[in-house]
Structures are given as structure tokens and as C-alpha cells.
Tab-separated table of C-alpha atoms in Angstrom:
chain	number	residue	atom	x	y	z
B	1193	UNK	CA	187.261	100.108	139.350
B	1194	UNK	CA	184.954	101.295	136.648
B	1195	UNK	CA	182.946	104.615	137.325
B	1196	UNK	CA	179.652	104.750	134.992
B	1197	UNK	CA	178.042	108.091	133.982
B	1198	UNK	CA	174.442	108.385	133.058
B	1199	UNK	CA	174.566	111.139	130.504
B	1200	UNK	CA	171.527	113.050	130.761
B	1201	UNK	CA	168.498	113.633	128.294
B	1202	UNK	CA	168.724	115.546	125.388
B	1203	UNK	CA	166.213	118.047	125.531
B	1204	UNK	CA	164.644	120.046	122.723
B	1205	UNK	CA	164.349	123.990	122.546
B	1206	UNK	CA	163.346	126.171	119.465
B	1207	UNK	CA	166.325	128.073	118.398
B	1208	UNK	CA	165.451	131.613	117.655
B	1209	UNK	CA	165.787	132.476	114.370
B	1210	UNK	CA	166.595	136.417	113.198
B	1211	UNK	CA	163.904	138.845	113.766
B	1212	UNK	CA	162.897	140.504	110.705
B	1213	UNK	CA	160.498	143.588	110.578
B	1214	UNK	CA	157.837	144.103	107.668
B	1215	UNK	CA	157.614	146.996	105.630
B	1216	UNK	CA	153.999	147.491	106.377
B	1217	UNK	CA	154.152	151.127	104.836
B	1218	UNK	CA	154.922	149.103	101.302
B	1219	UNK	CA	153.166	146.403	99.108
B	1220	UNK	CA	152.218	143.783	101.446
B	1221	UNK	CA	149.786	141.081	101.394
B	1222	UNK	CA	148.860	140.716	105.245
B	1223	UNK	CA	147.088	138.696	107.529
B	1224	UNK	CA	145.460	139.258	110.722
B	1225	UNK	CA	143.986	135.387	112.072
B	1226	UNK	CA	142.258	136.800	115.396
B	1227	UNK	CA	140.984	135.026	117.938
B	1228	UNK	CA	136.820	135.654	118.937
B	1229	UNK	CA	136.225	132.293	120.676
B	1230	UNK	CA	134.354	132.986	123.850
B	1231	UNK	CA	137.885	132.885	125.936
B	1232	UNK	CA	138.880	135.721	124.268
B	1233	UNK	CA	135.754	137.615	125.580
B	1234	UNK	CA	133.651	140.545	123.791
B	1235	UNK	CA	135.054	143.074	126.166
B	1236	UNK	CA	138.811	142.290	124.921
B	1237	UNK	CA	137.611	141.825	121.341
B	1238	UNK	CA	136.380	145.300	121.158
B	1239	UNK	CA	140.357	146.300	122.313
B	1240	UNK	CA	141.544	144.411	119.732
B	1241	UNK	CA	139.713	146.065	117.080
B	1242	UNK	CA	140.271	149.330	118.490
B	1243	UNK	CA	144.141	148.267	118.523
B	1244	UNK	CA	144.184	147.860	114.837
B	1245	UNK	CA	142.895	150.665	114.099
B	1246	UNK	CA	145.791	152.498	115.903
B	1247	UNK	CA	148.222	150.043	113.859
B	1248	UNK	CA	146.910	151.077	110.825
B	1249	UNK	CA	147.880	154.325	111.012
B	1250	UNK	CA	150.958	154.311	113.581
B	1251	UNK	CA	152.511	151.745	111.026
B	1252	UNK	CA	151.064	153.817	107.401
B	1253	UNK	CA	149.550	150.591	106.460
B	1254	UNK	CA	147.668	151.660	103.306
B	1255	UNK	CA	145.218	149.796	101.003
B	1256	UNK	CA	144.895	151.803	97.378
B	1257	UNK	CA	143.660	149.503	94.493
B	1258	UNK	CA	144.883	151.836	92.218
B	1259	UNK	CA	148.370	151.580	93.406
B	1260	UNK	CA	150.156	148.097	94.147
B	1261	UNK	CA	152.985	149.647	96.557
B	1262	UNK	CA	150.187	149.390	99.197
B	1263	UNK	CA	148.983	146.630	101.343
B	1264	UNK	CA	146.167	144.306	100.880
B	1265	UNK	CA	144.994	142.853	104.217
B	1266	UNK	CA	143.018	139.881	105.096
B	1267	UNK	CA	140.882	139.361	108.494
B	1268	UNK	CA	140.290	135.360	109.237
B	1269	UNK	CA	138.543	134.837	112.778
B	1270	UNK	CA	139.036	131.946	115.056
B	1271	UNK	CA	135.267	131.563	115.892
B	1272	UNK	CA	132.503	129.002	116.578
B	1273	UNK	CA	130.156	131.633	115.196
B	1274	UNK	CA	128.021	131.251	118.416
B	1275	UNK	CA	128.651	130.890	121.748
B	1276	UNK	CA	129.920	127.148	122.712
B	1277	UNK	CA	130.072	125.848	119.422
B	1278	UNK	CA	132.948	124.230	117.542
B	1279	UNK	CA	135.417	126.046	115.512
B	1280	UNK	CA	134.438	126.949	112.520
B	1281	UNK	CA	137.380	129.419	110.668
B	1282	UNK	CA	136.059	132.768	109.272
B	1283	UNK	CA	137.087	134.834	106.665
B	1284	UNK	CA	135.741	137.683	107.144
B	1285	UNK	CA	138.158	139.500	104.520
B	1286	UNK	CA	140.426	138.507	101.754
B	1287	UNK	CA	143.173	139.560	100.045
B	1288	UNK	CA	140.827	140.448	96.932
B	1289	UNK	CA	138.712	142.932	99.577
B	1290	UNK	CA	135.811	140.539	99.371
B	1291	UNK	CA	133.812	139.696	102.541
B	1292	UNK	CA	132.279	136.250	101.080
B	1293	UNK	CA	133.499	133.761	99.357
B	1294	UNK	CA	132.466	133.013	96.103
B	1295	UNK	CA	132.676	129.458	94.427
B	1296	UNK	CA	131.971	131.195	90.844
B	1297	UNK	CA	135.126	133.758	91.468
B	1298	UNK	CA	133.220	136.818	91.093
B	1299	UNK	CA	132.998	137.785	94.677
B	1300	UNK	CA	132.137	141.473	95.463
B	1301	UNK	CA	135.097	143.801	96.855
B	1302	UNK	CA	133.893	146.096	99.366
B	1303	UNK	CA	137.566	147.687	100.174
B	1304	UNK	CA	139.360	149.630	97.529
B	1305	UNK	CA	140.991	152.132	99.907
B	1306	UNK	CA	142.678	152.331	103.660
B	1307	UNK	CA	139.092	154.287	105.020
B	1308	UNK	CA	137.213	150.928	103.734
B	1309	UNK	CA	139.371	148.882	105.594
B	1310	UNK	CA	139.271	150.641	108.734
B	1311	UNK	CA	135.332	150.804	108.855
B	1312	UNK	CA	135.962	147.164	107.838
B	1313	UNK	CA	137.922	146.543	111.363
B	1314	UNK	CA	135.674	148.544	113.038
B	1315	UNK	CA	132.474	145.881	111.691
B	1316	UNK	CA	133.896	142.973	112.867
B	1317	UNK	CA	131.371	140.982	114.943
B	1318	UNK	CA	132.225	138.886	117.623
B	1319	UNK	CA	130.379	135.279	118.270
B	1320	UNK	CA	132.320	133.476	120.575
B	1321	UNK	CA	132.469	129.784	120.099
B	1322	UNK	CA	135.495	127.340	120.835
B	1323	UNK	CA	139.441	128.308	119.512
B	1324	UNK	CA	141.433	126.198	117.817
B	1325	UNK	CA	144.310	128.101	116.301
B	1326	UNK	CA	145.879	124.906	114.754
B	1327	UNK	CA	142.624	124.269	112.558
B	1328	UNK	CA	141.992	128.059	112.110
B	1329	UNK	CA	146.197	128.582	111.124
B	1330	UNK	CA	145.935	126.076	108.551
B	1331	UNK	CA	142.481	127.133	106.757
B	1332	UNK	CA	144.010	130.176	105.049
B	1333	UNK	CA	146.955	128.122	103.931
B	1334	UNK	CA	144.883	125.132	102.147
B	1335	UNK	CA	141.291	126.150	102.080
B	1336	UNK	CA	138.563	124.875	102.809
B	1337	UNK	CA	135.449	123.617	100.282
B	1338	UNK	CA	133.486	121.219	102.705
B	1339	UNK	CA	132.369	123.183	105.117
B	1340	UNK	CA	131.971	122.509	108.919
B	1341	UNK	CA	129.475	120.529	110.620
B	1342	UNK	CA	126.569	122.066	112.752
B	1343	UNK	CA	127.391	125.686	110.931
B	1344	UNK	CA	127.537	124.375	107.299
B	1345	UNK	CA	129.671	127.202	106.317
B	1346	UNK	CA	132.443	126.983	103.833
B	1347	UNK	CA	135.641	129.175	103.944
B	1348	UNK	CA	136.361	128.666	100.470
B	1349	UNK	CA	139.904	129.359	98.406
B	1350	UNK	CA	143.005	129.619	100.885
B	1351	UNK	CA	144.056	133.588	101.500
B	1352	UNK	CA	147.922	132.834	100.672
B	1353	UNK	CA	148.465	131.231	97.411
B	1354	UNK	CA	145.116	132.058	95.635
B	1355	UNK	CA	144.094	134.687	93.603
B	1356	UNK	CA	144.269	138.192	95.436
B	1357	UNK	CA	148.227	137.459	96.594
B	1358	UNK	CA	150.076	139.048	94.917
B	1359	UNK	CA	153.304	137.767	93.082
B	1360	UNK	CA	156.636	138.874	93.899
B	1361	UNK	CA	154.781	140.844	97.344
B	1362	UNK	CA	156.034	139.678	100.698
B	1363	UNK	CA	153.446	137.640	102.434
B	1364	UNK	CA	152.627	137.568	106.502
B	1365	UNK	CA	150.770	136.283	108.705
B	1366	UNK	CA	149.704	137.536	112.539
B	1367	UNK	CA	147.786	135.883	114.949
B	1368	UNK	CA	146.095	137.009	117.552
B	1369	UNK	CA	145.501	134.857	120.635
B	1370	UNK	CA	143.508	135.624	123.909
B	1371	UNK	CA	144.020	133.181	126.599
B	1372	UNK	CA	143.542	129.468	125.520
B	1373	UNK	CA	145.074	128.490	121.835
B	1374	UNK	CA	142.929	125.169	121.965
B	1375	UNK	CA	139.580	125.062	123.768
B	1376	UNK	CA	137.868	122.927	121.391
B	1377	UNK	CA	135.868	119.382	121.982
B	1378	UNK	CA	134.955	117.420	119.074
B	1379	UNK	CA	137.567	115.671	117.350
B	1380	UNK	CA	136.348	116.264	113.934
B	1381	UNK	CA	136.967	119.210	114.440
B	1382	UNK	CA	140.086	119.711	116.736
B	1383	UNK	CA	143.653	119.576	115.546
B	1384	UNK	CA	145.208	121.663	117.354
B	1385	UNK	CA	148.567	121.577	115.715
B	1386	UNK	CA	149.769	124.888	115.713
B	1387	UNK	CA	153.741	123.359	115.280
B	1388	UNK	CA	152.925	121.337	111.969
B	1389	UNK	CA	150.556	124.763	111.229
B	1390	UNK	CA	153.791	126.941	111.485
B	1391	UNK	CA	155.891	125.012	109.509
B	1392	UNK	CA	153.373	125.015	106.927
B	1393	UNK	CA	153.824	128.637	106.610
B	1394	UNK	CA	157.370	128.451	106.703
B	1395	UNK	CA	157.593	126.325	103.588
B	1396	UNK	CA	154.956	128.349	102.062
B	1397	UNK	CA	157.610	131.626	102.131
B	1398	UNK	CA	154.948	133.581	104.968
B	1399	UNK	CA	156.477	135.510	107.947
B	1400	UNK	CA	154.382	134.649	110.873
B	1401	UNK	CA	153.762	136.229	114.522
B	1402	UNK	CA	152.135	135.563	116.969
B	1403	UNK	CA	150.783	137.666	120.158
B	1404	UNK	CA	149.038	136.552	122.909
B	1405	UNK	CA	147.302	137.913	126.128
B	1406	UNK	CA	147.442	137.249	129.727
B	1407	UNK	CA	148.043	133.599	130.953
B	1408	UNK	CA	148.534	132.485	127.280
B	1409	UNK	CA	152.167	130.631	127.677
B	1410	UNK	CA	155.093	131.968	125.952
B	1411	UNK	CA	156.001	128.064	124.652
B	1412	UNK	CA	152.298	128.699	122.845
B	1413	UNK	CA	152.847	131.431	121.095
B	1414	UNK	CA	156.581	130.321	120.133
B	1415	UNK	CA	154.628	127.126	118.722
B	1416	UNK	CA	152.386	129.490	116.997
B	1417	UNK	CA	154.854	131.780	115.236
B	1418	UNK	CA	157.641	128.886	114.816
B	1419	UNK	CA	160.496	131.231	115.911
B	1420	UNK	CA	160.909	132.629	119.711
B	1421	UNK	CA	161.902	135.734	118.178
B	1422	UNK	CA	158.820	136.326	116.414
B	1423	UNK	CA	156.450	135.714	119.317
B	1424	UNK	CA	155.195	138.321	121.772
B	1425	UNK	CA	153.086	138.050	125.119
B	1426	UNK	CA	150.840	141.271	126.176
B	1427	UNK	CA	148.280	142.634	127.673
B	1428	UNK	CA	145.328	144.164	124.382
B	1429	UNK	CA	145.901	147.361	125.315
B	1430	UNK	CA	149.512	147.297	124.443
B	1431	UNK	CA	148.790	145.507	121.049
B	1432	UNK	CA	149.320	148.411	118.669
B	1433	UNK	CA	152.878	148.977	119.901
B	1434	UNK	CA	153.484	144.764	119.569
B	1435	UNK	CA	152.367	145.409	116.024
B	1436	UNK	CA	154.367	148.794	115.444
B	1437	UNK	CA	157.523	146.713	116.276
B	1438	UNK	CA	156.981	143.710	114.155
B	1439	UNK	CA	156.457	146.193	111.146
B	1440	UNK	CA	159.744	148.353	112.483
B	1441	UNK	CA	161.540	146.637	114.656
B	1442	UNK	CA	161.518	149.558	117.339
């Protein structure tokens, strides 16, 4: 008598990879990709901001153009830049310190120190619109010189791997997610992808993290960040400490 066994089905997990902190106190080039679709919601977007502004200084994240020990941080927005409309990624700062993009190169810096940078996080607007972190992940990475229909506005030069980053500086990457990673409708402009978006990064040589808010699923944010380890679920309130920890592992 022969007894078959039906072996079951393989099933896939992320392994987690070692947590490493930054050394946001040092030269850094780092970027915050926050999330201002309408499901994040103006009320939680203001805690956010105010968030940052605690990291900043809890973490002695310092931006000195005269000295390149400090950090240079960039701010990209996952926006529709209206209420209801399709993503359209943001950069509302660069590496450089410039808050437009300029297809001539000579775009104006308007941070050369850490109190510009702060009254910078404190000016971000918020304009709702759909999210799409896979589209607005992989914007900073490539670029973008088309533009996006219905807004017509161009991103311009990608953050990482243009000028303003730095050689031989450690680059990173943290995104900010409120509750849906994907709330987008046209196809044009809906990928979605935050996996192939992360892996992206990875070859690139760019730490990533990811945090997330309320119902936001852990699996998500693990797709976002590409490592369990390196993903975090919160409420926005408790943001700043999130952030202390990735940059000291405490």
C-alpha cells in the first residue's frame, strides 16, 4: 500500500534584513516623501509637520552650506495638488535647497542653514488629491521631465543621483504614509508598485523607511521600505520618536 503526501505550498515572506540607524547628526543627504493626499487629512498633516520639527532637533539634524558634515534634506509630497485629483509628485525641496525646479540649472536656494529648513517644514501646504506612493517613490529616483496630465507640472531632475547629492554621503529615504498607500484612479497615472519602487532604491545604494498611520497594514509599509525591519506602524503623534530611532536605533 502506497501512502501519498500532498506537500504543501511554498509561501513567500520578506526576510528581515539588519536594522541600521543613520547618523542624522552627520553629512547626510535625506529624504522625507510625505504623504498629503486627501486620506491623509489636513488635520494629521499639520502633526506631521509639527513632528519634524521635533525630529530636527531631538535627532541634531543640521543643514550648514558652509560646512559639508551636515545634512541636506529634501521634502517630495505625495499630492494631487487639489482635492480629488490624480497624483501628481511634488518636490517641494531638493537636495540643492531649491523649492522649484529649474530646466536651465540655476534654480534659487532658499535654505542655507537648519532655521531655513525648519520655517521650510513649517510652509508646507497641504492640497489633498489621490496617493500613490509607488509613482511618488519612484519620481525622486528617475525624474520626471513630462509632466502630469490635468496639472501640467513637471518634477524635473531626480533628488538621488543628480546634482545636490553629494558623493561619498550616505543617502536615505523616509516615507511617510497616512492610511491608504494607493488611492488613485486613472491608469496613466497609477502604478502603484511600491515593491519594484523599493528595490529600485536598494540598487541605487539608499536606506529606506517607511512609517505609516492607523489602519495602514504592516505588509504595506514592509513593501514600502523593502525590509520588515525598517518599517514602522504609528499613530502622528508618536512620529518624532519613530524618526529618533531610525537615526539612533534607541
Amino acid at each position: 500500500m502506497t501512502t501519498t503526501t500532498t506537500a504543501p505550498n511554498p509561501t513567500t515572506t520578506l526576510k528581515p534584513l539588519p536594522f541600521t540607524s543613520l547618523n542624522c547628526s552627520g553629512a547626510i543627504d535625506l529624504v522625507f516623501l510625505i504623504d498629503a493626499s486627501d486620506t491623509m487629512t489636513a488635520q494629521r498633516f499639520e502633526i506631521v509637520k509639527s513632528q519634524l520639527l521635533i525630529a530636527i532637533d531631538q535627532n541634531g539634524i543640521k543643514w550648514d552650506n558652509n560646512d559639508n558634515n551636515t545634512a541636506r534634506v529634501g521634502i517630495v509630497l505625495s499630492t494631487g495638488l487639489a482635492p480629488g485629483e490624480p497624483n501628481t509628485p511634488y518636490r517641494y525641496l531638493d537636495l540643492k535647497g531649491c523649492r522649484e525646479y529649474s530646466s536651465l540649472g540655476n534654480c534659487q536656494p532658499t535654505i542655507f542653514n537648519t532655521q531655513n529648513l525648519k520655517q521650510a517644514i513649517q510652509d508646507i501646504p497641504f492640497y489633498g488629491g489621490k496617493n500613490d506612493m509607488g509613482l511618488s517613490m519612484t519620481i525622486p529616483l528617475k525624474g520626471d521631465y513630462r509632466g502630469f496630465a490635468n496639472m501640467y507640472y513637471v518634477f524635473g531632475d531626480p533628488l538621488f543621483g543628480a546634482s545636490g547629492d553629494r558623493a561619498n554621503v550616505p543617502d536615505a529615504m523616509i516615507v511617510i504614509s497616512g492610511v491608504d498607500t494607493n488611492n488613485c484612479q486613472n491608469p496613466w497615472n497609477c502604478s502603484g508598485n511600491v515593491t519594484r519602487a523599493a528595490n529600485q532604491y536598494k540598487l541605487k545604494g539608499v536606506q529606506l523607511f517607511s512609517i505609516g498611520f492607523q489602519y495602514l497594514p504592516i505588509s504595506d509599509l514592509q513593501a514600502m521600505s523593502g525590509n520588515p525591519a525598517t518599517a514602522f506602524s504609528t499613530t502622528p503623534e508618536n512620529l518624532g520618536n519613530i524618526i529618533k530611532h531610525i537615526c539612533s536605533g534607541i
